[in-house]
Short mmCIF file of C-alpha atoms and ligand atoms in Angstrom, two decimals:
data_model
loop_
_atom_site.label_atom_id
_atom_site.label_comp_id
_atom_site.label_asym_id
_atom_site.label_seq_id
_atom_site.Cartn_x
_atom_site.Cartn_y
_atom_site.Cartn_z
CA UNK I 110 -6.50 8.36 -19.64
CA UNK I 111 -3.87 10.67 -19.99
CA UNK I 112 -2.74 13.12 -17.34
CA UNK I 113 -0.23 15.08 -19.37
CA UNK I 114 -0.41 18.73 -19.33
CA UNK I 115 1.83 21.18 -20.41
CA UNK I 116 -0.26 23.76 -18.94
CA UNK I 117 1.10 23.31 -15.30
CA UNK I 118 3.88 25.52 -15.47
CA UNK I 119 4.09 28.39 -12.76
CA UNK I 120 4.37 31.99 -14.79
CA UNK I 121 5.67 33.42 -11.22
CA UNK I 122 7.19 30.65 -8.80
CA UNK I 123 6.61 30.52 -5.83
CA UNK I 124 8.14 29.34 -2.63
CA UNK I 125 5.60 27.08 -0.22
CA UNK I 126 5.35 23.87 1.44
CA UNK I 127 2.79 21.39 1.64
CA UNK I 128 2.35 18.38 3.93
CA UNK I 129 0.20 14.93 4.04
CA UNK I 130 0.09 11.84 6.06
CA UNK I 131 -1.02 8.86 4.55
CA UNK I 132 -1.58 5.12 5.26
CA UNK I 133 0.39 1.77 4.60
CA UNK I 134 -2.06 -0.79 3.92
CA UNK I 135 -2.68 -4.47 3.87
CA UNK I 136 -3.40 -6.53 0.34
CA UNK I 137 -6.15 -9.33 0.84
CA UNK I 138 -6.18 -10.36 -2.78
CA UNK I 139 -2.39 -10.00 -3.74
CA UNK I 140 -0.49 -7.84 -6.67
CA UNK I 141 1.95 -9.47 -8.09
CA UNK I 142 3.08 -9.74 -11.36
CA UNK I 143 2.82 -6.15 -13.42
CA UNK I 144 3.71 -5.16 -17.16
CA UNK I 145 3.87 -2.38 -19.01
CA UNK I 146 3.85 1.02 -16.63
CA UNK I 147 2.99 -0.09 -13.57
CA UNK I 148 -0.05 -2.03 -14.78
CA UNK I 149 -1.17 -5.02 -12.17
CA UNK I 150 -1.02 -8.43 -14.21
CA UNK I 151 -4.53 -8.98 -11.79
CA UNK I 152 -6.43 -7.14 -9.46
CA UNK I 153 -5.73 -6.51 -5.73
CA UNK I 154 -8.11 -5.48 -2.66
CA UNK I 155 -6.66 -4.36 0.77
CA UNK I 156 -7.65 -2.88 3.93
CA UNK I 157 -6.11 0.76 4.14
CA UNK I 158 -4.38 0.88 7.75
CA UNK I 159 -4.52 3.45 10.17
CA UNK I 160 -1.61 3.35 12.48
CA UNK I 161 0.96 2.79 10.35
CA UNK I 162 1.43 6.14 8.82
CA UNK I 163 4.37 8.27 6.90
CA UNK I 164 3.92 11.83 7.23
CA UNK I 165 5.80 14.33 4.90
CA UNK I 166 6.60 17.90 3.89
CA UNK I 167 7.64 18.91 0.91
CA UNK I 168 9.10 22.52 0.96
CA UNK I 169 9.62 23.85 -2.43
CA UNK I 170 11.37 26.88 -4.10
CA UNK I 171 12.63 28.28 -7.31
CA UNK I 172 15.00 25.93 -8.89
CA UNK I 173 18.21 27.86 -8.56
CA UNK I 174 19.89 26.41 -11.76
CA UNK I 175 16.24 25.24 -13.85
CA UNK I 176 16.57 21.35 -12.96
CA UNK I 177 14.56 20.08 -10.14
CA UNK I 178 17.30 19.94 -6.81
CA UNK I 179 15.98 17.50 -4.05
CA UNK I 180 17.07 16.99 -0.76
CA UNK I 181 15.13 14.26 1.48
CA UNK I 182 15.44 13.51 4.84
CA UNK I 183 14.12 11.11 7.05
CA UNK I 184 13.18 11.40 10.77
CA UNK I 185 15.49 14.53 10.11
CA UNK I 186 18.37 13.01 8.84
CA UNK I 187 19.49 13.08 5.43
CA UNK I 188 19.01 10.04 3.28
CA UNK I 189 20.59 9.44 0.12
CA UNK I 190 18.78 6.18 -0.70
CA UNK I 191 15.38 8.00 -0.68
CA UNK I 192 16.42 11.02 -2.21
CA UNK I 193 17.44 9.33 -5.19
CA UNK I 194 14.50 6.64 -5.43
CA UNK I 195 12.48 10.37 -5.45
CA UNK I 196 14.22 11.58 -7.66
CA UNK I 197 13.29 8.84 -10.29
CA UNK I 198 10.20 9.20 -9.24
CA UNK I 199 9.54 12.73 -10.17
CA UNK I 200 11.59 11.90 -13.06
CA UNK I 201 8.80 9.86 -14.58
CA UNK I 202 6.41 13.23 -13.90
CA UNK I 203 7.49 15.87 -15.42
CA UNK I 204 4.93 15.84 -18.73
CA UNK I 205 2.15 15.46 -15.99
CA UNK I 206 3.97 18.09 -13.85
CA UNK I 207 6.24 20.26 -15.97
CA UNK I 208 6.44 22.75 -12.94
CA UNK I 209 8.59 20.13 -10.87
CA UNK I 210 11.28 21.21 -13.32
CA UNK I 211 11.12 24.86 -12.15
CA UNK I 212 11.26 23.80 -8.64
CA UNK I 213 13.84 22.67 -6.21
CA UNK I 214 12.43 20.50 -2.90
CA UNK I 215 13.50 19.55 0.36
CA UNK I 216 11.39 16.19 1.64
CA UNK I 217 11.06 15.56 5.16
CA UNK I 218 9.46 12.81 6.12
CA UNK I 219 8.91 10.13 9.31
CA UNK I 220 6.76 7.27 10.04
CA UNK I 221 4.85 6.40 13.00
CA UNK I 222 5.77 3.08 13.13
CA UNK I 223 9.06 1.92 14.06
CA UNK I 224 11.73 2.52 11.28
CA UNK I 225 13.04 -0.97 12.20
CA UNK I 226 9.28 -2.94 11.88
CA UNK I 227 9.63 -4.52 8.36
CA UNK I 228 6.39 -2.77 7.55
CA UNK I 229 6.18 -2.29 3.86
CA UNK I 230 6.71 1.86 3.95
CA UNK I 231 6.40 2.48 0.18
CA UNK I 232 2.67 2.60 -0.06
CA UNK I 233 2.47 5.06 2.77
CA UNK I 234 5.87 7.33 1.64
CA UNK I 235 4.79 7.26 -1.85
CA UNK I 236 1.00 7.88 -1.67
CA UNK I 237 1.84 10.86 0.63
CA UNK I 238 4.19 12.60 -1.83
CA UNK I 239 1.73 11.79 -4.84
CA UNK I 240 -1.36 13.31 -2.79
CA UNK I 241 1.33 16.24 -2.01
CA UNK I 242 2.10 17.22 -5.56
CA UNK I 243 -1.70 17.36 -6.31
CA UNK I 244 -2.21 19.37 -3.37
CA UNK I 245 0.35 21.69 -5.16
CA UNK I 246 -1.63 21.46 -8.46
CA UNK I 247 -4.25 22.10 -6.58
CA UNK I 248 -3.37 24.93 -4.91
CA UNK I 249 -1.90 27.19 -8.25
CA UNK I 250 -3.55 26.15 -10.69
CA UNK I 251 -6.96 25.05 -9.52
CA UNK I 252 -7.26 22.62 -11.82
CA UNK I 253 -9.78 19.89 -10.28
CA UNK I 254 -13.83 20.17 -10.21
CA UNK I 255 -14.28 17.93 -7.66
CA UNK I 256 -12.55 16.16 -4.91
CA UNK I 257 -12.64 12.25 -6.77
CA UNK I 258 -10.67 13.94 -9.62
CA UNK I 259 -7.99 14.77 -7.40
CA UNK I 260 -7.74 11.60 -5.34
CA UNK I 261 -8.01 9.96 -8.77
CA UNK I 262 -5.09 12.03 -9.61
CA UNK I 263 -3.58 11.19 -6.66
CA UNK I 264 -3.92 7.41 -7.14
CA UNK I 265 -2.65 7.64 -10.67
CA UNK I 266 0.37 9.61 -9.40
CA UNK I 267 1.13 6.72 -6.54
CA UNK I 268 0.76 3.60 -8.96
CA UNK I 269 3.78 5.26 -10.42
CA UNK I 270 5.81 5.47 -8.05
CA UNK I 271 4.77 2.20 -6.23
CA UNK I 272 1.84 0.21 -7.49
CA UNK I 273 0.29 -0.56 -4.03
CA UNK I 274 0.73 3.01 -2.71
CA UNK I 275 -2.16 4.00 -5.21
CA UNK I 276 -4.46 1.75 -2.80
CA UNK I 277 -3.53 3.94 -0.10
CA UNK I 278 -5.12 6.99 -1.22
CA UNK I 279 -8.50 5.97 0.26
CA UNK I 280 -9.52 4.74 3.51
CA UNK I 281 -11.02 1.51 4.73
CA UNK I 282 -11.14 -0.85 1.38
CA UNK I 283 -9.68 -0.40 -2.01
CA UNK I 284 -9.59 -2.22 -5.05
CA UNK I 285 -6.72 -1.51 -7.67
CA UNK I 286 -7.01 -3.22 -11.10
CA UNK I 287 -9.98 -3.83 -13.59
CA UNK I 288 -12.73 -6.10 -12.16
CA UNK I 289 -15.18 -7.55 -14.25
CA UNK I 290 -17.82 -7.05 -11.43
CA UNK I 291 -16.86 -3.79 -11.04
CA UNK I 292 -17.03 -1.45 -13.72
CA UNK I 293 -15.46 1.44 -12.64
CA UNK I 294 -12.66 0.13 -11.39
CA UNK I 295 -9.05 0.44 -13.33
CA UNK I 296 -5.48 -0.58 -13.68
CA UNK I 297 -4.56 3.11 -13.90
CA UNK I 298 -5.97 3.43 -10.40
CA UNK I 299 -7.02 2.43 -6.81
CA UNK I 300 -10.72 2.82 -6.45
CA UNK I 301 -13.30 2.72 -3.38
CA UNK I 302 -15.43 0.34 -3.26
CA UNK I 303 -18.76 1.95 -3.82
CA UNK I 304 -21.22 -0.87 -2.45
CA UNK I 305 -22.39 -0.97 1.25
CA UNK I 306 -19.46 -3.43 2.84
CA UNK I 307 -20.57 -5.63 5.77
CA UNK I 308 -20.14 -3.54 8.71
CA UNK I 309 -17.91 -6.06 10.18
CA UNK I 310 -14.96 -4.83 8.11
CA UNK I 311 -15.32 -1.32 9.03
CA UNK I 312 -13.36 -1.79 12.08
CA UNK I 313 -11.34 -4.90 11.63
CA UNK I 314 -8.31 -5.07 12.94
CA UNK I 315 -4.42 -6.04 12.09
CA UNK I 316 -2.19 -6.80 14.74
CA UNK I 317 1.78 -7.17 13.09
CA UNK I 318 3.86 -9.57 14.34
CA UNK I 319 7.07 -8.57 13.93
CA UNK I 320 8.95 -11.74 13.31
CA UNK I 321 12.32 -9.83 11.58
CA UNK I 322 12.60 -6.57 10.78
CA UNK I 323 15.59 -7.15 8.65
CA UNK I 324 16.33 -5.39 4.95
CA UNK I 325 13.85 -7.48 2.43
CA UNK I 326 15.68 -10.20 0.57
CA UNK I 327 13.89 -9.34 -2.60
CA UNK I 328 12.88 -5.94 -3.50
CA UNK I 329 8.86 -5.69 -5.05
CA UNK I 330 10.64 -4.43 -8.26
CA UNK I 331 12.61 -8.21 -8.76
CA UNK I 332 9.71 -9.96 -7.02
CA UNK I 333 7.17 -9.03 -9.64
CA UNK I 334 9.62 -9.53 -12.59
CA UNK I 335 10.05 -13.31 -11.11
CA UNK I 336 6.57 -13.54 -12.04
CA UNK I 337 7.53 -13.12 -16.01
CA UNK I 338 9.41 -16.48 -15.95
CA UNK I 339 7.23 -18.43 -13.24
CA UNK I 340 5.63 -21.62 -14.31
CA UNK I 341 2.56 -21.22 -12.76
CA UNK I 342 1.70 -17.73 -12.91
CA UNK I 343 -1.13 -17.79 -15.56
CA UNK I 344 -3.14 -20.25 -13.51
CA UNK I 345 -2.26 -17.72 -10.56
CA UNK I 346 -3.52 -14.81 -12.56
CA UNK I 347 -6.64 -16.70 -12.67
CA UNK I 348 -7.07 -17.68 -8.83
CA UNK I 349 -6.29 -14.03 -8.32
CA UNK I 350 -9.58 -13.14 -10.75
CA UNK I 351 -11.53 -15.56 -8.67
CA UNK I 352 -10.40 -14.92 -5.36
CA UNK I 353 -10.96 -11.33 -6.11
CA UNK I 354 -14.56 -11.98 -7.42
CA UNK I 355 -15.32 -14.23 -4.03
CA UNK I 356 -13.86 -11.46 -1.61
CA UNK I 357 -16.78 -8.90 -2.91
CA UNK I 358 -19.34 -11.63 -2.11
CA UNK I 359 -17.32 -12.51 1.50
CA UNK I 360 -17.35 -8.11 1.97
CA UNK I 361 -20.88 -7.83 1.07
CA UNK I 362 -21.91 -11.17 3.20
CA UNK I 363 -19.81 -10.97 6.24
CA UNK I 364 -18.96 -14.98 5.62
CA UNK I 365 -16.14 -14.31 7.86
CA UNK I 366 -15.06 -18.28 7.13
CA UNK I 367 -14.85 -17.49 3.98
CA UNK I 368 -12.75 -14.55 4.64
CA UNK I 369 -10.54 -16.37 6.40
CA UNK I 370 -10.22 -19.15 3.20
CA UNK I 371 -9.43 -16.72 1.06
CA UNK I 372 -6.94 -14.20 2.67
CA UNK I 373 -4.76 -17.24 3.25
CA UNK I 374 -4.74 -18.74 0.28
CA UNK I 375 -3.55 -15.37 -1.06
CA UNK I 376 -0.85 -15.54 1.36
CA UNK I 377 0.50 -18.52 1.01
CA UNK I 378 0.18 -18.67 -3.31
CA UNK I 379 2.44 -15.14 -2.73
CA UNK I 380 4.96 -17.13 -0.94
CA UNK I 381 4.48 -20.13 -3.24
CA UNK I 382 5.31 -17.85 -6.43
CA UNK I 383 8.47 -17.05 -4.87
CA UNK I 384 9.42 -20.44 -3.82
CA UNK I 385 8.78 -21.30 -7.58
CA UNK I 386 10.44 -18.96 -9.14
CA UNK I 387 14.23 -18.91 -10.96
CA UNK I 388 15.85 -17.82 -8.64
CA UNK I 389 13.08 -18.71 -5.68
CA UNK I 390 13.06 -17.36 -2.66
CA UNK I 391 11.94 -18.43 0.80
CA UNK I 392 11.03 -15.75 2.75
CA UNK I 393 9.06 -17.30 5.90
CA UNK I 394 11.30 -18.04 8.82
CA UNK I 395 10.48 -20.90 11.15
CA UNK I 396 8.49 -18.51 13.55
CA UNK I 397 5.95 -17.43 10.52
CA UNK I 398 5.88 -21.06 10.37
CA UNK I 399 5.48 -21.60 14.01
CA UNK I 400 2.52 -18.31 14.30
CA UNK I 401 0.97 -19.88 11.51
CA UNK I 402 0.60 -23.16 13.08
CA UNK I 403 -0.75 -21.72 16.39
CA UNK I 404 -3.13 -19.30 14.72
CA UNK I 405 -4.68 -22.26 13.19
CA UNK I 406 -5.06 -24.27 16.54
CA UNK I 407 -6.53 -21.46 18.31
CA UNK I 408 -8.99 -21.36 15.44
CA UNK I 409 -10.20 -24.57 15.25
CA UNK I 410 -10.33 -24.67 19.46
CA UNK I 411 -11.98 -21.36 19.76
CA UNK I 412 -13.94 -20.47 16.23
CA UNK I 413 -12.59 -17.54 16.43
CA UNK I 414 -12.62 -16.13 12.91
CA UNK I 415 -8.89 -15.01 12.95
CA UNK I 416 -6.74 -15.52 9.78
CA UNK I 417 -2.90 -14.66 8.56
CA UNK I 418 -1.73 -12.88 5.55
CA UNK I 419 1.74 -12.18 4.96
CA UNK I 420 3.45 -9.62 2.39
CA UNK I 421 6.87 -10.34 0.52
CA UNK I 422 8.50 -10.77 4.01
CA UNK I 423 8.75 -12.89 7.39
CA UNK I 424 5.63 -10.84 9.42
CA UNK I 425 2.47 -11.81 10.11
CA UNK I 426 -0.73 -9.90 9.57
CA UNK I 427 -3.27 -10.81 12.35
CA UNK I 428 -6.54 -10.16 10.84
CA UNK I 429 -9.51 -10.25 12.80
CA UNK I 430 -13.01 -8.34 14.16
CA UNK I 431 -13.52 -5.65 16.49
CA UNK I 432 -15.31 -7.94 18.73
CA UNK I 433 -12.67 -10.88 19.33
CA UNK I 434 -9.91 -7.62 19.82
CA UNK I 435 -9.74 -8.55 24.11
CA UNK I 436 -9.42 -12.47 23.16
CA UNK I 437 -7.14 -11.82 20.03
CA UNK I 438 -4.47 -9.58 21.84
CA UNK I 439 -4.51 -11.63 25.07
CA UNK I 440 -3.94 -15.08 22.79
CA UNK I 441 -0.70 -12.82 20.78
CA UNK I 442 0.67 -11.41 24.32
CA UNK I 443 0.32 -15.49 25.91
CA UNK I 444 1.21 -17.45 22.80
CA UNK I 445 2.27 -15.60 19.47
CA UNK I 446 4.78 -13.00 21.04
CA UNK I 447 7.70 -15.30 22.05
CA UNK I 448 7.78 -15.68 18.54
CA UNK I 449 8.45 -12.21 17.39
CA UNK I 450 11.33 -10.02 18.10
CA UNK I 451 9.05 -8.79 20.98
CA UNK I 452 7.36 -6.40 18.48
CA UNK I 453 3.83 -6.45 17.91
CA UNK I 454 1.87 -3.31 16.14
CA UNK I 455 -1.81 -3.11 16.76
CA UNK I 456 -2.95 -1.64 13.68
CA UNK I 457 -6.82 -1.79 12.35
CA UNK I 458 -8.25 -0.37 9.10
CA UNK I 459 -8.24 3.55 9.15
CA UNK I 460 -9.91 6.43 6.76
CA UNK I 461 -6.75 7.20 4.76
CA UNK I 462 -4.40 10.27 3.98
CA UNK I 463 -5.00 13.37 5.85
CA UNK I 464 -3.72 16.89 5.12
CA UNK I 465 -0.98 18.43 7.63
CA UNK I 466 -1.03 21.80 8.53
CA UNK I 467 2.65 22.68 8.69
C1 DP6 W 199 3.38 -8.38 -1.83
O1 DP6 W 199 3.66 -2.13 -4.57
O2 DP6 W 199 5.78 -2.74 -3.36
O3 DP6 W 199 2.87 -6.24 -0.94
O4 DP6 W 199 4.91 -1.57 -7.71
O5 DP6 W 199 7.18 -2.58 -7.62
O6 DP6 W 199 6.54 -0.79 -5.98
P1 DP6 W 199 6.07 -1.95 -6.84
O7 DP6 W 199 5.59 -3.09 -5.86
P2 DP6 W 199 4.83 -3.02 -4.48
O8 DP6 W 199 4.33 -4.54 -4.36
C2 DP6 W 199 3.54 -4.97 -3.31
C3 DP6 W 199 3.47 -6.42 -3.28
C4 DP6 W 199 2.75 -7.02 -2.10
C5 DP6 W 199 1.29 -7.28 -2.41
C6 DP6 W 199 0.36 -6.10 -2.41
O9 DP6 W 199 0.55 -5.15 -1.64
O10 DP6 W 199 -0.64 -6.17 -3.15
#
């Protein structure tokens, strides 16, 4: 698939702006490891989130000098870091784009959740400018028959700029990467999945536990390159396959034990991959230790079906169902919060990007 089109080029252009929220979201089956353009080396699933949100404007205008000028500021302020990692970004779009050349843009953008929380913020920041310059296809040049073209688009766009914001185009679960089982699904894309999930997972929740909201030690970029060198990672390219293949049973069934055996495993092979690697990493402090050790006790004292995953950081991911949420919360306020840097976000999986009026 090939979304180059030369045709996109304004004949009068125009001045507008165009804004979307959209989701961060939460990997079950990890990504990581990638080759090529952004192509997964296996398949990932997450739950899309629905708290923890970037929303953003893009105002554009004639380019005053024919190159694409971009501003970007966050929560108001202007930030350099961004506006340059943007700027690559569009970079890398202008055969599927051509009219971002003829256009100059000012970003604005926030998040709902605390700047400070460690919350991975590229998924939501990129998906919400991808979805944004499709909405501005969209809009002058009409080009899509149907709405799953342009969220396909949309995906597509994302993957480039981040490979897990293209999960975040949809809500509630979404698979990126071919899956055998699966036969519409793609590397080029994030897909829904289109079989009746267990109605236990429409509503399950993920409370963050905000153990250091510090810069990441290793950016995604170096993380996945680590995996080009790592020892084990074509046996973990495997697991992925199969964990991925036993997490569609567990979302059809409901096995919620199950659930719970695989989303950790995931967690703790991510962190294992970066222990292994040259150079390794260790990026758990001794309170993800210490949460993960009393998530497990209440477990096994309560059966409580609540299980830990962890991204390429310190925090813990509390996932868990709707109907332990009183028990859950009460357990992280008594037991879990001491451990954090008094931060927790209740988060639970949402419906996915939504246009802003602005
Ligand atoms: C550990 O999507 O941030 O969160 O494609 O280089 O931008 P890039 O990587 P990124 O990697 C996410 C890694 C992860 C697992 C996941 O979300 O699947």
């Amino acid at each position: 698939m090939n979304y180059n089109n030369p045709n996109l080029v304004f004949k009068e252009i125009p001045t507008g702006k165009v804004g979307w929220c959209s989701p961060s979201n939460i990997a079950l089956v990890k990504y990581w490891g990638k080759t090529g353009i952004q192509i997964p080396a296996n398949p990932s699933i997450s739950f899309t989130l629905s708290k923890s949100i970037t929303e953003t404007i893009i105002n554009f205008s004639p380019s005053k000098n024919d190159r694409c000028n971009l501003d970007f500021y966050f929560d108001g302020i202007p930030n350099a870091k961004f506006a340059e990692k943007t700027s690559e970004f569009f970079k890398k779009l202008v055969d599927i784009f051509p009219f971002i050349k003829q256009l100059d843009f000012s970003i604005y953008t926030k998040n709902t959740f605390p700047h400070s929380a460690g919350i991975a913020s590229s998924a939501s920041g990129m998906s919400a400018i991808a979805i944004a310059l499709c909405d501005i296809e969209n809009q002058f040049f009409n080009t899509f028959h149907t709405e799953d073209e342009f969220y396909q688009k949309a995906s597509y766009i994302a993957r480039l700029g981040s490979g897990s914001a293209c999960r975040s185009i949809y809500g509630s679960i979404v698979s990126w990467g071919e899956i055998k089982e699966l036969d519409y699904t793609s590397n080029l894309w994030g897909s829904r999945l289109k079989f009746e999930v267990n109605p236990v997972f429409k509503d399950y929740h993920d409370s963050i536990l905000i153990v250091d909201s510090g810069e990441k030690k290793v950016s995604s970029t170096v993380g996945h390159g680590l995996m080009n060198n790592n020892p084990f990672s074509k046996s973990r390219f495997i697991q992925a396959n199969n964990n991925i293949k036993n997490l569609l049973d567990v979302l059809r069934s409901g096995d919620l034990e199950e659930f719970v055996t695989i989303v950790e495993n995931e967690a703790l092979t991510l962190h294992a991959m970066m222990m292994t690697s040259y150079p390794s990493f260790l990026l758990m402090k001794p309170n993800t230790i210490s949460i993960i050790e009393n998530i497990r006790e209440f477990r096994n004292s309560t059966g409580i079906p609540v299980s830990f995953t962890l991204d390429a950081g310190p925090n813990i991911h509390m996932l868990y169902p709707h109907s332990f949420k009183d028990k859950v919360q009460s357990f992280i306020e008594s037991s879990l919060k001491v451990f954090t840097q008094n931060e927790v976000i209740h988060d639970n999986v949402g419906s996915g990007p939504e246009k802003l009026q602005p």
